[in-house]
Amino acid sequence: MSRATSNLGAPGLQRGQACIYCRRRKMRCDGARPICGQCSRSRRPDDCQYTDQGRSRMEILEESIARVEARIYELENPQVSENIGSPILLHQPYLQQQTVPVFDDVPPDGWWTAREPAVPMRTRLIDHFLTYASEVGFFLNPARFRTAALGAHPLGNHTRPIPALLSAAYLWGIHFSATPSLIAHQGAFLSRALTQVVTSLSSSHPGRVMQTIQAEILLSHYFLAYGRFLEGRYHISAAMSIGMAAGLSKVRSRTPQTVPITALAATMDPIEEGERVYACWTALAMDKSWSVALASGPNFPCPANTEGGHLDTPWPLEQEDYEKGGYPTNMRSSNTFQNFLNGVPAGSPDSSTMSQFSKAALLWERANDLIGSWHAGDYTIGLVPSTLSLNVNLPNLDMSAGESSVFQAAFSAVDDRIEELKKSLTPPTQLANRTPSKLRRLFVAHSLTHSAILQLHGVFAKTRPESRQKVLTAARDIFRMVSATHLGSVTQFINPIMGTIWVSASQFLFEELEQLNSVRTPLGEAEGVASLKALIDGGLTDMMPFERSCPLMRYQLNQIQTAYAEVRT
């Protein structure tokens, strides 16, 4: 059922008679008063308000808080008030009460309709956003972005981020806030960001290219997280197109380049160079991983099949490393992913959490693409056979001897790279200079690596014992990782791609459980059933807190629970 026609009230309930909370959450409301059934069952009696009762207590409270915070901020920062042009108006306390404006263009009961939120609300949304920004593809330097976003100059000033990026950040800040009174206005900021991003490249803002790419990636993640896949793919395609045209795949390239007119100007410092490296790998990893999740082709073929199209940008460092100077001055890079795929040692540091995440995402897509070619009978894999060992036997009756040899070489190469990456991944408990964003990224890197094994070996699991064992081990490891880190108890949001990974792993575990359930006599089999159920139960327990991450994650976790209920008995 489309969003436009979804029922917000119970059958027979007149339009507009549902309570405010149910209408905002798009839930069926029975209209019962003083507290409807939905609010009663969810134990939220204070949120159950009706429009004919006037503005809700929450709305009034939010507006009062916003005004008080704005007044406090202006009193504590008079220089900011002068720049913004919103002076504190004093009045006689015993005269008739006057309306005291907080910001010239902010309606007293509609902060979301202003050109930009007032400083206290802006601060609140930006801080909510930056808490989980790394999970939705934010690659800019967080400290610099926050300073610019909360700057005193008006929207559109070159010291501030472009409007499209700010609107996208506010949009995600509202989402991460998990506050119903804020979430009710997501649509306004989404509409604003979509309108602004269309013309952002035509502005004169010096950071328009990088910031437009960032806005496109944030919008893409938003649409994907809400299950609007076509729109999500459109915006990642836009980000990839702008990034490749701007030369982000050629940062520190060893190969002499003809600089296109679309190329970015030279970087000012290592932090700015780090933003470009992160932009390249963030967009590429997102493009690759979601192409697997959505069963669609990636926007950027990697390895490239065109001359000069190879990715030369070096593997990313940790963001704090760019603040310490970044790469050595004379370091150059070329064929970064192709060399990795062929087992050629990297000529630059490649062990950061972002590097591990990027490698895992690219290998996941590479495994998916390879298995897709096996099904389709297209075996002209662009690898170097001399560097590979033919240690697999994967017959396909439609394959010629030559095609079989090429495919098995490619399969072995990807399998070797996955195993090497798996062994090199930093255990979460041994992560140096641990931060929440690093821990989340490393968690996703481990999960993507295991998922790449599922993608590569899954089709052969029923006919090849070695593949079956690898698949079951990888699926178990994905569930164990969730339980071992207890990530759901320390963070409320994770990269939305994790839902797809968990669905894939659960399918293999449920098939194994179903098979074990069919053999009930041997004691060992019974113990195997109990052990597998305990693993799944523990994993699901630690996964479920993430259902509040986004609608897509909620749907996928509910699907897993439903499928598990059918095979658990």
XYZ file of C-alpha atoms in Angstrom, residues 8-310:
303
model
C -3.955 6.177 9.736
C -7.121 5.356 11.642
C -9.279 2.381 12.428
C -12.028 1.307 9.986
C -14.874 3.798 10.228
C -12.762 6.484 11.876
C -13.247 9.785 10.071
C -10.250 11.356 8.379
C -8.284 13.578 10.750
C -9.705 11.977 13.892
C -6.624 9.869 14.717
C -4.403 11.062 17.542
C -1.340 13.147 16.696
C 1.136 10.432 17.717
C -0.481 7.748 15.511
C -0.733 10.148 12.566
C 2.932 11.049 12.788
C 3.969 7.407 13.103
C 1.511 6.371 10.323
C -0.097 3.801 12.600
C -3.716 2.665 12.718
C -5.516 4.559 15.479
C -8.844 3.557 17.059
C -9.607 7.127 18.169
C -10.357 6.058 21.733
C -10.285 8.822 24.320
C -8.638 9.940 26.476
C -5.958 7.441 25.350
C -6.159 5.433 22.125
C -5.348 1.722 21.955
C -1.951 2.213 20.227
C -0.691 4.696 22.828
C -2.057 2.562 25.646
C -0.324 -0.597 24.395
C 2.970 1.229 23.835
C 2.670 2.839 27.295
C 2.843 6.392 25.911
C -0.284 8.003 27.416
C 1.344 11.434 27.559
C 1.896 11.415 23.773
C -1.780 10.717 22.993
C -3.141 14.099 21.892
C -5.870 15.113 19.455
C -5.907 18.125 17.151
C -9.276 19.325 18.434
C -7.610 19.760 21.819
C -5.304 22.443 20.438
C -1.537 22.190 20.173
C -0.070 19.187 22.001
C 1.824 19.539 25.259
C 4.966 18.260 23.537
C 4.785 20.888 20.780
C 4.272 23.679 23.280
C 7.118 22.403 25.455
C 9.503 22.044 22.486
C 8.781 25.592 21.316
C 9.213 26.986 24.835
C 12.517 25.174 25.257
C 13.737 26.419 21.871
C 12.914 30.024 22.782
C 14.574 29.783 26.192
C 17.680 28.148 24.705
C 17.862 30.841 22.045
C 17.624 33.600 24.655
C 20.299 31.996 26.823
C 22.591 31.561 23.811
C 22.184 35.208 22.782
C 22.884 36.454 26.286
C 26.020 34.308 26.516
C 27.189 35.165 22.972
C 26.363 38.809 22.277
C 28.816 38.971 19.358
C 26.870 36.234 17.572
C 23.598 38.073 18.121
C 25.064 41.196 16.521
C 26.197 39.249 13.454
C 22.891 37.485 13.037
C 20.910 40.650 13.563
C 18.562 39.466 16.291
C 19.047 41.712 19.346
C 17.644 40.995 22.783
C 14.676 43.282 23.325
C 14.220 44.405 26.919
C 10.823 45.439 28.256
C 9.170 46.549 31.451
C 8.022 43.480 33.367
C 4.870 45.214 34.572
C 3.707 46.433 31.175
C 1.430 44.369 28.956
C 3.317 41.315 27.656
C 4.979 41.800 24.278
C 6.127 39.306 21.682
C 9.926 39.166 21.729
C 11.352 37.797 18.460
C 14.182 35.304 18.767
C 15.271 35.267 15.138
C 13.844 37.556 12.495
C 12.730 34.795 10.132
C 11.680 32.133 12.647
C 7.924 31.838 13.167
C 7.255 31.309 16.875
C 5.460 28.017 16.282
C 7.218 26.775 13.141
C 11.008 26.594 13.463
C 11.115 24.100 10.593
C 9.682 26.650 8.149
C 12.514 29.141 8.694
C 15.287 29.474 6.142
C 17.503 27.820 8.753
C 16.861 26.678 12.347
C 17.841 28.985 15.189
C 21.263 28.445 16.738
C 20.166 26.209 19.640
C 18.134 23.935 17.369
C 20.874 23.993 14.751
C 23.413 22.937 17.374
C 21.136 20.190 18.593
C 20.573 18.761 15.111
C 24.215 18.963 14.024
C 25.386 17.212 17.196
C 22.780 14.472 16.735
C 23.963 14.102 13.157
C 27.681 13.915 13.908
C 27.135 11.218 16.540
C 26.315 8.665 13.822
C 27.381 10.501 10.675
C 30.055 7.927 9.797
C 27.322 5.283 9.362
C 25.638 7.217 6.561
C 28.709 8.059 4.504
C 29.944 11.291 6.076
C 33.530 11.790 4.899
C 34.274 15.440 5.717
C 36.347 16.378 8.745
C 33.782 16.430 11.598
C 35.394 19.230 13.607
C 35.749 21.550 10.622
C 32.222 20.804 9.485
C 30.737 21.523 12.897
C 32.570 24.829 13.167
C 31.345 25.884 9.724
C 27.803 24.600 10.253
C 27.398 26.546 13.499
C 29.138 29.667 12.212
C 27.635 33.110 12.744
C 27.399 34.038 9.071
C 24.085 33.645 7.264
C 23.164 30.669 5.142
C 24.880 30.902 1.768
C 28.009 32.590 3.071
C 31.161 30.839 1.799
C 32.347 30.168 5.344
C 29.268 28.010 5.897
C 28.536 24.652 4.196
C 26.329 24.803 1.116
C 22.579 24.838 1.894
C 21.982 21.368 0.405
C 24.561 19.799 2.716
C 23.224 21.583 5.782
C 19.658 20.513 4.993
C 20.792 16.907 4.528
C 22.673 17.067 7.844
C 19.625 18.529 9.612
C 17.509 15.781 8.040
C 19.721 13.053 9.483
C 20.034 14.948 12.768
C 16.250 14.831 13.094
C 16.265 11.108 12.323
C 19.007 10.353 14.850
C 17.262 12.412 17.525
C 14.449 9.803 17.707
C 12.221 12.640 18.930
C 8.663 12.429 17.523
C 8.139 16.200 17.606
C 11.240 16.629 15.416
C 10.684 13.593 13.202
C 7.309 15.025 12.227
C 9.204 17.639 10.185
C 11.631 15.382 8.326
C 9.671 15.871 5.123
C 10.297 19.616 5.135
C 14.072 19.172 5.318
C 14.106 16.350 2.778
C 12.183 18.471 0.309
C 14.499 21.399 0.969
C 17.660 19.316 0.482
C 16.370 17.822 -2.782
C 15.546 21.266 -4.135
C 18.881 22.759 -3.099
C 21.131 19.941 -4.335
C 19.900 20.375 -7.898
C 21.580 23.789 -8.217
C 24.426 23.422 -5.708
C 27.117 22.848 -8.351
C 26.186 26.075 -10.134
C 26.902 28.204 -7.066
C 30.149 30.103 -6.491
C 30.859 28.376 -3.180
C 34.531 27.230 -3.136
C 33.589 23.882 -1.579
C 30.585 23.193 -3.795
C 31.951 20.053 -5.509
C 32.979 18.104 -2.405
C 29.983 19.290 -0.439
C 27.556 18.416 -3.228
C 29.025 14.895 -3.330
C 28.567 14.709 0.432
C 24.969 15.898 0.210
C 24.209 13.335 -2.515
C 25.664 10.509 -0.405
C 23.665 11.556 2.655
C 20.481 11.714 0.590
C 21.227 8.333 -0.960
C 21.689 6.746 2.457
C 18.458 8.349 3.665
C 16.406 6.949 0.804
C 17.985 3.502 1.139
C 17.392 3.460 4.891
C 13.728 4.211 4.236
C 13.379 1.536 1.576
C 13.174 3.980 -1.345
C 15.747 2.125 -3.388
C 15.347 3.743 -6.799
C 15.884 7.207 -5.351
C 18.791 5.913 -3.272
C 20.502 4.485 -6.344
C 19.925 7.731 -8.226
C 21.726 9.825 -5.633
C 24.699 7.495 -5.241
C 24.986 7.493 -9.029
C 25.055 11.297 -8.960
C 27.724 11.294 -6.249
C 29.861 8.793 -8.188
C 29.556 10.767 -11.426
C 30.575 14.051 -9.813
C 33.407 12.399 -7.900
C 34.912 10.632 -10.904
C 34.636 13.794 -13.023
C 36.402 15.726 -10.257
C 39.295 13.256 -10.232
C 38.698 11.642 -6.839
C 39.858 8.277 -8.200
C 43.240 9.797 -9.089
C 44.378 11.345 -5.806
C 48.189 11.003 -5.624
C 48.181 9.001 -8.862
C 51.534 7.725 -10.045
C 50.339 7.909 -13.639
C 50.683 11.319 -15.357
C 47.208 12.749 -15.829
C 45.652 15.169 -18.239
C 43.828 17.386 -15.777
C 40.190 17.832 -16.852
C 38.455 21.169 -16.449
C 36.201 19.512 -13.864
C 39.134 18.603 -11.602
C 39.349 20.023 -8.101
C 41.937 22.620 -7.213
C 45.032 21.547 -5.279
C 44.388 20.695 -1.648
C 45.283 23.253 1.010
C 46.467 20.776 3.661
C 46.529 17.045 4.562
C 43.077 17.234 6.173
C 41.552 18.422 2.911
C 43.400 15.705 1.013
C 42.098 13.166 3.520
C 38.539 14.333 2.828
C 39.038 13.601 -0.868
C 40.483 10.156 -0.190
C 37.601 9.371 2.160
C 35.098 10.702 -0.375
C 36.483 8.347 -3.030
C 36.391 5.212 -0.877
C 33.121 6.096 0.855
C 31.285 6.515 -2.442
C 32.918 3.447 -3.975
C 32.212 1.188 -0.986
C 28.634 2.400 -0.845
C 28.140 1.865 -4.572
C 29.580 -1.658 -4.381
C 27.779 -2.830 -1.261
C 24.354 -1.566 -2.257
C 24.731 -2.999 -5.752
C 24.913 -6.408 -4.028
C 22.032 -5.668 -1.680
C 19.795 -4.463 -4.513
C 21.020 -6.969 -7.137
C 21.972 -4.151 -9.503
C 25.197 -3.311 -11.284
C 27.629 -0.843 -9.668
C 28.108 2.609 -11.153
C 31.891 2.307 -11.234
C 33.473 -0.924 -12.535
C 36.395 -1.867 -10.366
C 38.692 -3.286 -11.655
C 38.094 -0.873 -14.497
C 37.690 -2.197 -18.008
C 38.697 1.018 -19.752
C 42.155 2.470 -20.316
C 42.927 5.121 -17.715
C 39.883 4.196 -15.654
C 41.772 2.431 -12.880
